[in-house]
Amino acid sequence: MLNCRLPAHWALGVGCWALGVEAMEPLSTISYQPSAARRFPWRIVDVIVAGIFIYAGAIKTLDPVQFASDIDNYKIVPWPVSVVLAFYLPWLEIFCGFALVVRLLYRGALSISTALILTFTFATVAAKVRGLDITCGCFGHASQHWSFPAHLATNLGILAALLALWVSNRSAKPL
Amino acid sequence: MTSSLVRQALILAALALLPGVGEAIYFRHKISWQSAIPPSELVTVAQAHAWGENVIWVDARPDEEFAHDHVPGALSLNEDRWNELLPQFLAVWSPGRKIVVYCSSLSCNASREIAVRLRKEAQLPDVFVLEGGWEAWLKQNR
């Protein structure tokens, strides 16, 4: 395993940089490792959240035109921006999902996933407040007829899981 | 720790760009960057009026709004009761007639959705979206 504190591994400094491991980090700050048994439930949460993001991203990559239309429904950004987001966001969700599963770039994936869910939730509430009757498009046609409470509950559930992962990850060794 | 988090996030964001750009290139002819509705699928109130009796007006708004008021002769066809209302619409439709779908205003989306479904699911040609929707029709006619 890559150990960025060992001079022999400093040649892999780019890898350390990418993974966000501080080469000069004192040993005492990262030596603590929660037991595998304690981590296991959080790994399950990791996989569930990752699966949701990968599924949501994959289904939207199949029909970016429809997703652009779904983004446009929120009336927050102009159409060209909706198109750019429709091509980009699904892949970002997929990459974050895989990063959560393999625990590579993990904190980056957690931060992006949390930011995405917060943005989606904000957009959903804003649309409701403005009286827009929209389909969320979060999971393609599967979510086409979701009610506002169902949509909001799903987002808040994912957000709660992500926040729990943040808390659980504070004591784990960073990758 | 914060800097490593930002680094990781930036790497993920950059990685996602690559397939995103690839997909944009692949779909470049299937999506318009100017408007959600291609200009060829939009029609103004004046143009629709010029088509005269050859037009079937489709009201994509919710039932209550249709019941309150609608374009004379328009048929209601909305997402909520699509399966129920489509057969009634198809009974009126005939080849060669142009279909103009409208919803509340410029900012609504229901007309676009119904127009797409009429083209894709019902396989109907000559389906247009009314620019400005019901509001535009009201301005021109009342």
XYZ file of C-alpha atoms in Angstrom:
317
model
C 0.000 0.000 0.000
C 1.201 3.512 -0.765
C 2.667 5.140 2.312
C 3.318 8.760 1.650
C 5.288 9.205 4.861
C 8.054 6.842 3.718
C 10.887 8.441 1.702
C 11.010 5.310 -0.468
C 7.516 6.118 -1.638
C 8.040 9.837 -2.201
C 8.697 9.095 -5.862
C 4.992 8.442 -5.980
C 4.413 11.952 -4.787
C 1.876 12.653 -7.496
C -0.180 9.746 -6.193
C 0.119 11.137 -2.680
C -0.932 14.542 -3.909
C -3.928 13.069 -5.689
C -4.977 11.047 -2.709
C -4.563 14.003 -0.418
C -2.192 12.336 2.021
C 0.106 14.737 3.791
C 3.673 13.481 3.509
C 4.771 15.231 6.702
C 1.722 14.308 8.695
C 2.726 13.107 12.191
C 2.334 9.392 12.657
C 0.158 9.861 15.713
C -2.554 11.612 13.735
C -3.176 8.748 11.337
C -2.194 5.654 13.237
C -5.638 5.119 14.704
C -7.668 2.620 12.711
C -11.217 1.678 13.634
C -11.725 -2.042 13.671
C -13.057 -3.753 10.576
C -16.173 -4.712 12.496
C -16.836 -1.068 13.360
C -16.264 0.041 9.796
C -18.427 -2.626 8.205
C -21.827 -0.873 8.684
C -20.377 2.302 7.223
C -19.070 0.386 4.224
C -22.636 -0.755 3.624
C -23.809 2.863 3.774
C -20.953 3.753 1.402
C -22.067 1.164 -1.105
C -25.759 2.097 -0.879
C -25.077 5.816 -1.363
C -22.583 5.050 -4.132
C -25.106 2.778 -5.830
C -27.712 5.540 -5.779
C -25.289 8.017 -7.341
C -24.048 5.564 -9.966
C -27.589 4.531 -10.908
C -28.825 8.133 -11.011
C -25.862 9.175 -13.145
C -25.978 6.203 -15.494
C -29.666 6.524 -16.263
C -29.217 10.206 -17.091
C -26.253 9.634 -19.404
C -28.570 7.547 -21.589
C -30.828 10.516 -22.340
C -28.991 13.831 -21.829
C -31.567 15.648 -23.951
C -34.329 14.727 -21.505
C -32.103 15.593 -18.537
C -31.329 19.009 -20.035
C -35.059 19.535 -20.298
C -35.518 18.445 -16.675
C -32.865 20.939 -15.515
C -34.456 23.647 -17.618
C -37.780 22.989 -15.879
C -36.342 24.426 -12.668
C -35.920 27.798 -14.419
C -32.740 28.531 -12.502
C -30.169 28.528 -15.291
C -30.431 29.446 -18.984
C -30.893 26.653 -21.518
C -27.233 26.455 -22.714
C -26.128 25.978 -19.094
C -28.765 23.251 -18.683
C -27.248 21.467 -21.666
C -23.718 21.700 -20.255
C -24.914 20.406 -16.876
C -26.852 17.599 -18.546
C -23.663 16.313 -20.146
C -21.457 16.870 -17.107
C -23.409 16.170 -13.893
C -24.298 12.515 -14.589
C -20.624 11.651 -15.076
C -19.706 13.554 -11.937
C -22.274 11.480 -10.032
C -20.884 8.258 -11.506
C -17.277 9.118 -10.661
C -18.249 10.142 -7.126
C -20.150 6.875 -6.721
C -17.191 4.771 -7.799
C -14.858 6.826 -5.603
C -17.077 6.082 -2.606
C -17.092 2.357 -3.376
C -13.344 1.963 -3.826
C -12.541 4.626 -1.202
C -10.219 6.438 -3.522
C -10.450 10.254 -3.489
C -13.029 9.480 -0.848
C -13.340 12.846 0.877
C -13.471 14.631 -2.444
C -16.310 12.339 -3.512
C -18.111 12.911 -0.229
C -17.797 16.673 -0.547
C -19.015 16.749 -4.165
C -21.869 14.342 -3.435
C -22.961 16.430 -0.474
C -22.777 19.619 -2.510
C -24.806 18.015 -5.314
C -27.527 16.787 -2.967
C -27.715 20.160 -1.217
C -28.028 21.885 -4.598
C -30.717 19.461 -5.802
C -32.659 19.884 -2.555
C -32.415 23.660 -2.737
C -33.568 23.626 -6.357
C -36.496 21.358 -5.513
C -37.672 23.547 -2.646
C -37.147 26.711 -4.685
C -39.217 25.271 -7.531
C -42.006 24.346 -5.132
C -41.980 27.800 -3.530
C -42.181 29.396 -6.989
C -45.133 27.185 -7.849
C -43.397 25.283 -10.625
C -44.931 21.920 -11.424
C -41.904 19.911 -12.472
C -40.547 16.428 -12.878
C -37.289 16.113 -10.978
C -35.550 13.845 -13.476
C -33.314 12.565 -10.681
C -33.693 8.951 -11.722
C -34.917 9.307 -15.296
C -38.437 8.102 -15.992
C -38.539 6.185 -12.690
C -38.907 9.478 -10.837
C -41.096 11.229 -13.388
C -44.219 11.145 -11.241
C -42.685 11.554 -7.812
C -44.524 13.896 -5.531
C -42.721 16.792 -3.902
C -42.639 15.104 -0.443
C -41.252 11.869 -1.948
C -38.636 13.830 -3.844
C -37.659 15.842 -0.773
C -37.605 12.789 1.515
C -35.278 10.946 -0.883
C -32.890 13.879 -1.050
C -32.883 14.345 2.716
C -32.337 10.609 3.244
C -29.292 10.654 0.967
C -28.056 13.830 2.637
C -28.394 12.219 6.081
C -26.419 9.174 4.878
C -23.695 11.422 3.465
C -23.443 13.405 6.702
C -23.196 10.139 8.646
C -20.337 9.070 6.361
C -18.603 12.383 7.016
C -18.820 11.805 10.773
C -17.759 8.157 10.562
C -14.857 9.057 8.300
C -13.374 11.585 10.731
C -11.683 8.822 12.698
C -10.712 6.708 9.714
C -7.407 6.827 7.903
C -7.605 9.139 4.922
C -6.957 7.620 1.544
C -6.987 18.205 5.385
C -9.033 20.916 3.654
C -6.473 21.251 0.887
C -6.461 17.510 0.276
C -10.239 17.514 0.161
C -10.214 20.304 -2.426
C -7.535 18.487 -4.433
C -9.562 15.297 -4.482
C -12.725 17.150 -5.455
C -10.888 18.926 -8.276
C -9.501 15.644 -9.594
C -12.961 14.065 -9.618
C -14.430 17.149 -11.285
C -11.726 17.029 -13.954
C -12.160 13.291 -14.541
C -15.888 13.731 -15.105
C -15.166 16.338 -17.779
C -13.660 13.805 -20.159
C -16.677 11.526 -20.743
C -18.951 14.574 -20.486
C -17.191 16.229 -23.417
C -17.244 12.942 -25.317
C -20.962 12.604 -24.812
C -21.543 16.216 -25.856
C -19.703 15.518 -29.104
C -21.696 12.326 -29.658
C -25.048 14.071 -29.096
C -24.103 17.334 -30.860
C -26.731 16.892 -33.583
C -29.494 15.747 -31.253
C -29.727 18.773 -28.997
C -30.062 22.494 -29.613
C -27.767 24.822 -27.651
C -29.976 27.832 -28.367
C -33.389 26.757 -27.152
C -35.070 23.893 -25.337
C -37.428 23.654 -28.279
C -35.859 23.711 -31.740
C -37.199 26.675 -33.769
C -38.675 24.253 -36.299
C -40.998 22.892 -33.585
C -42.194 26.297 -32.330
C -45.138 28.182 -33.759
C -46.484 31.648 -32.994
C -50.145 32.454 -32.423
C -50.282 34.270 -35.777
C -48.783 31.318 -37.649
C -51.175 28.881 -35.982
C -54.137 31.095 -36.880
C -52.940 31.207 -40.476
C -53.292 27.426 -40.653
C -57.022 27.904 -40.026
C -59.151 24.795 -39.647
C -56.196 22.555 -40.332
C -55.061 22.903 -36.710
C -55.924 20.781 -33.698
C -55.315 22.773 -30.521
C -54.113 20.706 -27.585
C -54.327 22.097 -24.061
C -51.569 20.560 -21.915
C -52.534 22.411 -18.736
C -54.119 20.690 -15.711
C -57.843 19.841 -15.906
C -58.920 22.727 -13.652
C -57.254 25.342 -15.846
C -58.712 23.788 -18.986
C -62.172 23.758 -17.397
C -61.800 27.425 -16.446
C -60.971 28.577 -19.957
C -59.231 27.370 -23.105
C -58.724 28.020 -26.802
C -62.063 27.414 -28.556
C -62.177 23.869 -29.885
C -59.060 22.790 -27.995
C -58.773 19.279 -26.643
C -57.390 18.610 -23.186
C -54.373 16.284 -23.110
C -52.172 16.482 -20.038
C -49.584 14.269 -18.344
C -51.836 13.438 -15.385
C -54.503 11.776 -17.553
C -52.444 10.924 -20.633
C -53.694 7.330 -20.968
C -57.296 8.389 -20.574
C -57.229 11.439 -22.852
C -55.008 10.187 -25.673
C -57.676 7.922 -27.257
C -60.117 10.846 -27.268
C -57.515 12.964 -29.012
C -56.662 10.267 -31.564
C -60.350 9.930 -32.415
C -60.341 13.561 -33.545
C -56.926 13.595 -35.213
C -56.575 12.870 -38.916
C -53.483 12.725 -41.157
C -52.423 16.069 -42.539
C -53.730 18.122 -39.639
C -51.215 20.129 -37.649
C -51.171 19.805 -33.868
C -50.444 22.893 -31.745
C -49.815 22.192 -28.067
C -49.925 24.941 -25.476
C -49.578 25.354 -21.712
C -49.827 28.381 -19.432
C -47.030 30.668 -20.520
C -43.549 30.985 -21.943
C -42.038 29.444 -18.807
C -44.194 26.322 -18.563
C -42.948 22.987 -19.734
C -46.072 20.849 -20.095
C -46.576 21.683 -23.768
C -43.032 20.600 -24.599
C -43.498 17.326 -22.697
C -46.821 16.557 -24.384
C -45.415 17.443 -27.807
C -42.507 15.049 -27.263
C -44.867 12.267 -26.180
C -47.138 12.830 -29.171
C -44.150 12.506 -31.471
C -42.422 9.603 -29.726
C -45.243 7.554 -28.226
C -48.142 8.329 -30.529
C -45.811 8.644 -33.564
C -47.661 11.696 -34.867
C -46.091 14.154 -37.324
C -46.562 17.933 -37.453
C -46.607 18.534 -33.708
C -45.776 22.105 -32.689
C -45.465 24.013 -29.416
C -47.234 27.373 -29.148
C -44.715 30.099 -28.334
C -45.850 31.949 -25.200
C -48.635 29.454 -24.526
C -52.081 30.401 -23.262
C -50.903 33.882 -22.179
C -49.772 34.674 -25.721
C -53.035 33.402 -27.177
C -55.015 35.566 -24.725
C -53.040 38.688 -25.656
C -53.755 38.200 -29.344
C -57.390 37.209 -29.059
C -59.002 39.020 -26.104
